[in-house]
Amino acid sequence: MENITLDRCCIHTITTKPWALPEAVERYAAAGVKGISVWQNAIEGIGPHRAGELIRNAGLEIVSYVRGGFFPNTSSAGRAQAIDHNRKLLEEAAALGAPMIVLVCGASPDQSLETSRDQIREGIAAILPLAEKLGVKLAIEPLHPMYAADRSAINTMAQANDMAEYFKSPFVGVAVDVYHLWWDGDLEKEIARCGASGNLFAYHVCDWKVNTIDLLNDRGLMGEGCIDLKKIRGWVEATGFDGSCEVEIFSNIHWAKDQSLFLGEITNAFLKTV
Ligand code: ZN
């Protein structure tokens, strides 16, 4: 496996949440980072067209627009609303110039995980024609099982692979996020399966802190936790994947820091541990 360079480094805007988009773009570019994944909140007040121009003018590549999904709902009106919202997100992604949106698929604690998965399948089927028309790919992101109650009924690579393969479309694939998947004994096998079916669309990195204090906003910087990032990148690259390694960290601790210092820590950690 080759040593990584910042040419492979993409940062999610949420990682440096205190920065508005223009500052994030300027700082990432100055740090030598190549890519940016844009969270929806980052373009509020700017709009997707202007945000896209701003990013391209700085020489950054837009890797993904984050995030759609949340399809399951016990009411049909709620499910229809989710589909409408995802169509709007697809239009925004196209206007931004993002080639892909990430899907946090959703779940409802008021129904079974199987029912939620059926509704996720129906939701993706409903938005796929527009995704194909706009040329925006849909990346299903399996989430750690601690989120199975209300954030995602897709919790393993196997489940994400099953869902992606069902559609047999070059526009439906999987986003592999180490935070959610590092513990899975079948991960190597399922990453290989994902690559073999042409469905490995994205690779997200951060770390799992051993004494995590918040289930949502205490992700570790790469190297702060127990994930063997090089091993997993090896599995991902064995499939032929040579895309961005996307740094996605939600952390109250890191957001409280000077974000310029944090960005320096990110690029150092990226080069050393990813
Ligand atoms: Zn992710």
GROMACS .gro file of C-alpha atoms and ligand atoms in nm:
model
  275
    1MET     CA    1   0.000   0.000   0.000
    2GLU     CA    2   0.131   0.340  -0.095
    3ASN     CA    3   0.195   0.618   0.152
    4ILE     CA    4  -0.088   0.863   0.147
    5THR     CA    5  -0.059   1.229   0.047
    6LEU     CA    6  -0.291   1.525   0.096
    7ASP     CA    7  -0.401   1.479  -0.266
    8ARG     CA    8  -0.624   1.206  -0.126
    9CYS     CA    9  -0.746   1.419   0.165
   10CYS     CA   10  -1.101   1.548   0.170
   11ILE     CA   11  -1.259   1.717   0.470
   12HIS     CA   12  -1.628   1.729   0.558
   13THR     CA   13  -1.736   2.084   0.641
   14ILE     CA   14  -1.898   1.956   0.964
   15THR     CA   15  -1.549   1.861   1.086
   16THR     CA   16  -1.466   2.230   1.125
   17LYS     CA   17  -1.823   2.332   1.207
   18PRO     CA   18  -1.734   2.670   1.363
   19TRP     CA   19  -1.605   2.790   1.023
   20ALA     CA   20  -1.851   2.923   0.766
   21LEU     CA   21  -1.800   2.780   0.418
   22PRO     CA   22  -1.583   3.061   0.274
   23GLU     CA   23  -1.335   3.033   0.559
   24ALA     CA   24  -1.330   2.651   0.549
   25VAL     CA   25  -1.264   2.658   0.174
   26GLU     CA   26  -0.984   2.910   0.204
   27ARG     CA   27  -0.818   2.728   0.494
   28TYR     CA   28  -0.848   2.379   0.347
   29ALA     CA   29  -0.697   2.494   0.017
   30ALA     CA   30  -0.413   2.676   0.196
   31ALA     CA   31  -0.339   2.360   0.397
   32GLY     CA   32  -0.299   2.157   0.078
   33VAL     CA   33  -0.618   1.959   0.122
   34LYS     CA   34  -0.762   1.851  -0.212
   35GLY     CA   35  -1.129   1.776  -0.152
   36ILE     CA   36  -1.432   1.896   0.040
   37SER     CA   37  -1.757   1.724   0.129
   38VAL     CA   38  -2.025   1.983   0.183
   39TRP     CA   39  -2.287   1.953   0.454
   40GLN     CA   40  -2.622   2.107   0.385
   41ASN     CA   41  -2.595   2.359   0.671
   42ALA     CA   42  -2.276   2.496   0.512
   43ILE     CA   43  -2.459   2.633   0.207
   44GLU     CA   44  -2.747   2.794   0.394
   45GLY     CA   45  -2.749   3.161   0.304
   46ILE     CA   46  -2.505   3.105   0.016
   47GLY     CA   47  -2.699   2.864  -0.201
   48PRO     CA   48  -2.560   2.570  -0.399
   49HIS     CA   49  -2.457   2.758  -0.716
   50ARG     CA   50  -2.245   3.018  -0.540
   51ALA     CA   51  -2.105   2.763  -0.298
   52GLY     CA   52  -1.996   2.545  -0.589
   53GLU     CA   53  -1.824   2.839  -0.761
   54LEU     CA   54  -1.650   2.942  -0.443
   55ILE     CA   55  -1.516   2.591  -0.392
   56ARG     CA   56  -1.401   2.537  -0.752
   57ASN     CA   57  -1.238   2.880  -0.765
   58ALA     CA   58  -1.028   2.779  -0.465
   59GLY     CA   59  -0.913   2.470  -0.653
   60LEU     CA   60  -1.095   2.223  -0.430
   61GLU     CA   61  -1.283   1.922  -0.558
   62ILE     CA   62  -1.636   1.859  -0.428
   63VAL     CA   63  -1.649   1.494  -0.323
   64SER     CA   64  -2.000   1.464  -0.179
   65TYR     CA   65  -2.305   1.647  -0.052
   66VAL     CA   66  -2.414   1.539   0.294
   67ARG     CA   67  -2.668   1.415   0.375
   68GLY     CA   68  -2.994   1.269   0.249
   69GLY     CA   69  -3.195   0.966   0.357
   70PHE     CA   70  -3.410   0.933   0.670
   71PHE     CA   71  -3.675   0.753   0.464
   72PRO     CA   72  -3.858   0.541   0.725
   73ASN     CA   73  -4.167   0.679   0.890
   74THR     CA   74  -4.475   0.512   1.034
   75SER     CA   75  -4.700   0.746   0.832
   76SER     CA   76  -4.720   0.745   0.454
   77ALA     CA   77  -4.733   1.126   0.459
   78GLY     CA   78  -4.405   1.130   0.652
   79ARG     CA   79  -4.246   0.895   0.398
   80ALA     CA   80  -4.367   1.107   0.106
   81GLN     CA   81  -4.225   1.417   0.274
   82ALA     CA   82  -3.887   1.243   0.313
   83ILE     CA   83  -3.884   1.153  -0.057
   84ASP     CA   84  -3.964   1.514  -0.152
   85HIS     CA   85  -3.686   1.637   0.075
   86ASN     CA   86  -3.438   1.396  -0.086
   87ARG     CA   87  -3.539   1.514  -0.434
   88LYS     CA   88  -3.467   1.871  -0.322
   89LEU     CA   89  -3.128   1.758  -0.190
   90LEU     CA   90  -3.050   1.594  -0.524
   91GLU     CA   91  -3.130   1.920  -0.704
   92GLU     CA   92  -2.904   2.107  -0.462
   93ALA     CA   93  -2.624   1.853  -0.513
   94ALA     CA   94  -2.649   1.897  -0.889
   95ALA     CA   95  -2.645   2.277  -0.856
   96LEU     CA   96  -2.346   2.253  -0.624
   97GLY     CA   97  -2.165   2.027  -0.868
   98ALA     CA   98  -2.140   1.736  -0.622
   99PRO     CA   99  -2.118   1.396  -0.789
  100MET     CA  100  -2.276   1.209  -0.497
  101ILE     CA  101  -2.498   1.243  -0.194
  102VAL     CA  102  -2.451   1.038   0.120
  103LEU     CA  103  -2.760   0.863   0.256
  104VAL     CA  104  -2.808   0.821   0.629
  105CYS     CA  105  -3.094   0.587   0.563
  106GLY     CA  106  -3.306   0.637   0.874
  107ALA     CA  107  -3.508   0.419   1.112
  108SER     CA  108  -3.812   0.452   1.332
  109PRO     CA  109  -3.826   0.304   1.683
  110ASP     CA  110  -4.202   0.257   1.636
  111GLN     CA  111  -4.165  -0.018   1.378
  112SER     CA  112  -3.936  -0.313   1.307
  113LEU     CA  113  -3.596  -0.276   1.146
  114GLU     CA  114  -3.721  -0.495   0.861
  115THR     CA  115  -4.009  -0.254   0.795
  116SER     CA  116  -3.768   0.039   0.807
  117ARG     CA  117  -3.542  -0.140   0.555
  118ASP     CA  118  -3.839  -0.196   0.323
  119GLN     CA  119  -3.917   0.175   0.344
  120ILE     CA  120  -3.554   0.265   0.277
  121ARG     CA  121  -3.566   0.047  -0.036
  122GLU     CA  122  -3.889   0.221  -0.146
  123GLY     CA  123  -3.740   0.563  -0.075
  124ILE     CA  124  -3.426   0.498  -0.279
  125ALA     CA  125  -3.636   0.354  -0.562
  126ALA     CA  126  -3.846   0.672  -0.562
  127ILE     CA  127  -3.552   0.911  -0.592
  128LEU     CA  128  -3.328   0.699  -0.817
  129PRO     CA  129  -3.477   0.821  -1.149
  130LEU     CA  130  -3.401   1.183  -1.055
  131ALA     CA  131  -3.052   1.088  -0.932
  132GLU     CA  132  -2.982   0.922  -1.267
  133LYS     CA  133  -3.123   1.217  -1.460
  134LEU     CA  134  -2.907   1.464  -1.266
  135GLY     CA  135  -2.601   1.239  -1.268
  136VAL     CA  136  -2.576   1.238  -0.887
  137LYS     CA  137  -2.487   0.908  -0.720
  138LEU     CA  138  -2.647   0.779  -0.400
  139ALA     CA  139  -2.407   0.641  -0.139
  140ILE     CA  140  -2.572   0.428   0.131
  141GLU     CA  141  -2.380   0.475   0.454
  142PRO     CA  142  -2.420   0.192   0.707
  143LEU     CA  143  -2.434   0.333   1.060
  144HIS     CA  144  -2.305   0.175   1.382
  145PRO     CA  145  -2.576  -0.038   1.548
  146MET     CA  146  -2.594   0.210   1.838
  147TYR     CA  147  -2.795   0.424   1.595
  148ALA     CA  148  -3.037   0.148   1.487
  149ALA     CA  149  -3.333   0.287   1.684
  150ASP     CA  150  -3.379   0.612   1.501
  151ARG     CA  151  -3.094   0.697   1.262
  152SER     CA  152  -3.037   0.393   1.042
  153ALA     CA  153  -3.169   0.042   0.997
  154ILE     CA  154  -2.867  -0.028   0.776
  155ASN     CA  155  -2.598  -0.117   1.028
  156THR     CA  156  -2.347  -0.343   0.856
  157MET     CA  157  -2.161  -0.352   0.526
  158ALA     CA  158  -2.351  -0.672   0.443
  159GLN     CA  159  -2.684  -0.491   0.479
  160ALA     CA  160  -2.557  -0.196   0.276
  161ASN     CA  161  -2.426  -0.431   0.007
  162ASP     CA  162  -2.760  -0.615  -0.006
  163MET     CA  163  -2.942  -0.285  -0.046
  164ALA     CA  164  -2.706  -0.147  -0.311
  165GLU     CA  165  -2.698  -0.471  -0.511
  166TYR     CA  166  -3.078  -0.484  -0.518
  167PHE     CA  167  -3.085  -0.177  -0.744
  168LYS     CA  168  -2.822  -0.297  -0.995
  169SER     CA  169  -2.761   0.070  -1.081
  170PRO     CA  170  -2.429   0.248  -1.124
  171PHE     CA  171  -2.595   0.530  -0.928
  172VAL     CA  172  -2.648   0.332  -0.606
  173GLY     CA  173  -2.348   0.230  -0.396
  174VAL     CA  174  -2.201   0.240  -0.048
  175ALA     CA  175  -2.003   0.485   0.167
  176VAL     CA  176  -1.764   0.299   0.398
  177ASP     CA  177  -1.715   0.488   0.726
  178VAL     CA  178  -1.462   0.335   0.967
  179TYR     CA  179  -1.640   0.483   1.271
  180HIS     CA  180  -1.948   0.272   1.199
  181LEU     CA  181  -1.787  -0.043   1.069
  182TRP     CA  182  -1.444  -0.105   1.225
  183TRP     CA  183  -1.576  -0.369   1.470
  184ASP     CA  184  -1.735  -0.596   1.207
  185GLY     CA  185  -1.568  -0.936   1.169
  186ASP     CA  186  -1.692  -0.957   0.810
  187LEU     CA  187  -1.564  -0.614   0.713
  188GLU     CA  188  -1.276  -0.726   0.490
  189LYS     CA  189  -1.498  -0.974   0.308
  190GLU     CA  190  -1.784  -0.726   0.267
  191ILE     CA  191  -1.556  -0.446   0.146
  192ALA     CA  192  -1.421  -0.687  -0.116
  193ARG     CA  193  -1.777  -0.777  -0.215
  194CYS     CA  194  -1.869  -0.409  -0.241
  195GLY     CA  195  -1.572  -0.337  -0.464
  196ALA     CA  196  -1.636  -0.641  -0.684
  197SER     CA  197  -1.989  -0.521  -0.755
  198GLY     CA  198  -1.867  -0.171  -0.841
  199ASN     CA  199  -2.048  -0.024  -0.542
  200LEU     CA  200  -1.767   0.121  -0.330
  201PHE     CA  201  -1.832   0.493  -0.373
  202ALA     CA  202  -1.671   0.659  -0.070
  203TYR     CA  203  -1.438   0.611   0.225
  204HIS     CA  204  -1.478   0.811   0.549
  205VAL     CA  205  -1.219   0.825   0.827
  206CYS     CA  206  -1.199   0.936   1.192
  207ASP     CA  207  -1.137   0.725   1.503
  208TRP     CA  208  -1.326   0.538   1.775
  209LYS     CA  209  -1.239   0.672   2.119
  210VAL     CA  210  -1.225   0.396   2.378
  211ASN     CA  211  -1.393   0.604   2.648
  212THR     CA  212  -1.641   0.776   2.423
  213ILE     CA  213  -1.855   1.024   2.615
  214ASP     CA  214  -2.119   1.109   2.355
  215LEU     CA  215  -2.273   0.873   2.101
  216LEU     CA  216  -2.293   1.143   1.836
  217ASN     CA  217  -2.045   1.421   1.896
  218ASP     CA  218  -1.735   1.256   2.040
  219ARG     CA  219  -1.564   1.110   1.737
  220GLY     CA  220  -1.188   1.091   1.754
  221LEU     CA  221  -0.927   1.243   1.531
  222MET     CA  222  -0.744   0.971   1.341
  223GLY     CA  223  -0.493   0.819   1.583
  224GLU     CA  224  -0.689   0.910   1.898
  225GLY     CA  225  -0.870   0.579   1.915
  226CYS     CA  226  -0.844   0.210   1.840
  227ILE     CA  227  -0.924   0.179   1.468
  228ASP     CA  228  -0.651   0.027   1.251
  229LEU     CA  229  -0.695   0.277   0.971
  230LYS     CA  230  -0.412   0.154   0.752
  231LYS     CA  231  -0.547  -0.199   0.761
  232ILE     CA  232  -0.894  -0.089   0.653
  233ARG     CA  233  -0.758   0.145   0.383
  234GLY     CA  234  -0.563  -0.156   0.257
  235TRP     CA  235  -0.888  -0.351   0.222
  236VAL     CA  236  -1.058  -0.057   0.050
  237GLU     CA  237  -0.772  -0.004  -0.194
  238ALA     CA  238  -0.745  -0.377  -0.268
  239THR     CA  239  -1.077  -0.329  -0.451
  240GLY     CA  240  -0.919  -0.071  -0.682
  241PHE     CA  241  -1.063   0.229  -0.496
  242ASP     CA  242  -0.829   0.525  -0.534
  243GLY     CA  243  -1.065   0.807  -0.437
  244SER     CA  244  -1.060   1.049  -0.148
  245CYS     CA  245  -1.025   0.953   0.217
  246GLU     CA  246  -1.285   1.182   0.370
  247VAL     CA  247  -1.221   1.317   0.719
  248GLU     CA  248  -1.555   1.334   0.899
  249ILE     CA  249  -1.537   1.418   1.269
  250PHE     CA  250  -1.823   1.542   1.484
  251SER     CA  251  -1.668   1.638   1.813
  252ASN     CA  252  -1.768   1.890   2.075
  253ILE     CA  253  -1.411   1.870   2.204
  254HIS     CA  254  -1.248   1.947   1.869
  255TRP     CA  255  -1.506   2.211   1.775
  256ALA     CA  256  -1.421   2.398   2.097
  257LYS     CA  257  -1.060   2.437   1.982
  258ASP     CA  258  -0.901   2.697   1.760
  259GLN     CA  259  -1.000   2.548   1.424
  260SER     CA  260  -0.672   2.652   1.257
  261LEU     CA  261  -0.481   2.442   1.509
  262PHE     CA  262  -0.729   2.161   1.461
  263LEU     CA  263  -0.682   2.170   1.083
  264GLY     CA  264  -0.308   2.131   1.134
  265GLU     CA  265  -0.375   1.831   1.359
  266ILE     CA  266  -0.602   1.683   1.093
  267THR     CA  267  -0.348   1.705   0.813
  268ASN     CA  268  -0.071   1.567   1.038
  269ALA     CA  269  -0.291   1.280   1.155
  270PHE     CA  270  -0.399   1.211   0.798
  271LEU     CA  271  -0.043   1.174   0.674
  272LYS     CA  272   0.062   0.966   0.974
  273THR     CA  273  -0.227   0.731   1.046
  274VAL     CA  274  -0.474   0.706   0.755
  275ZN      ZN  275  -1.950   0.904   0.726
   0.00000   0.00000   0.00000
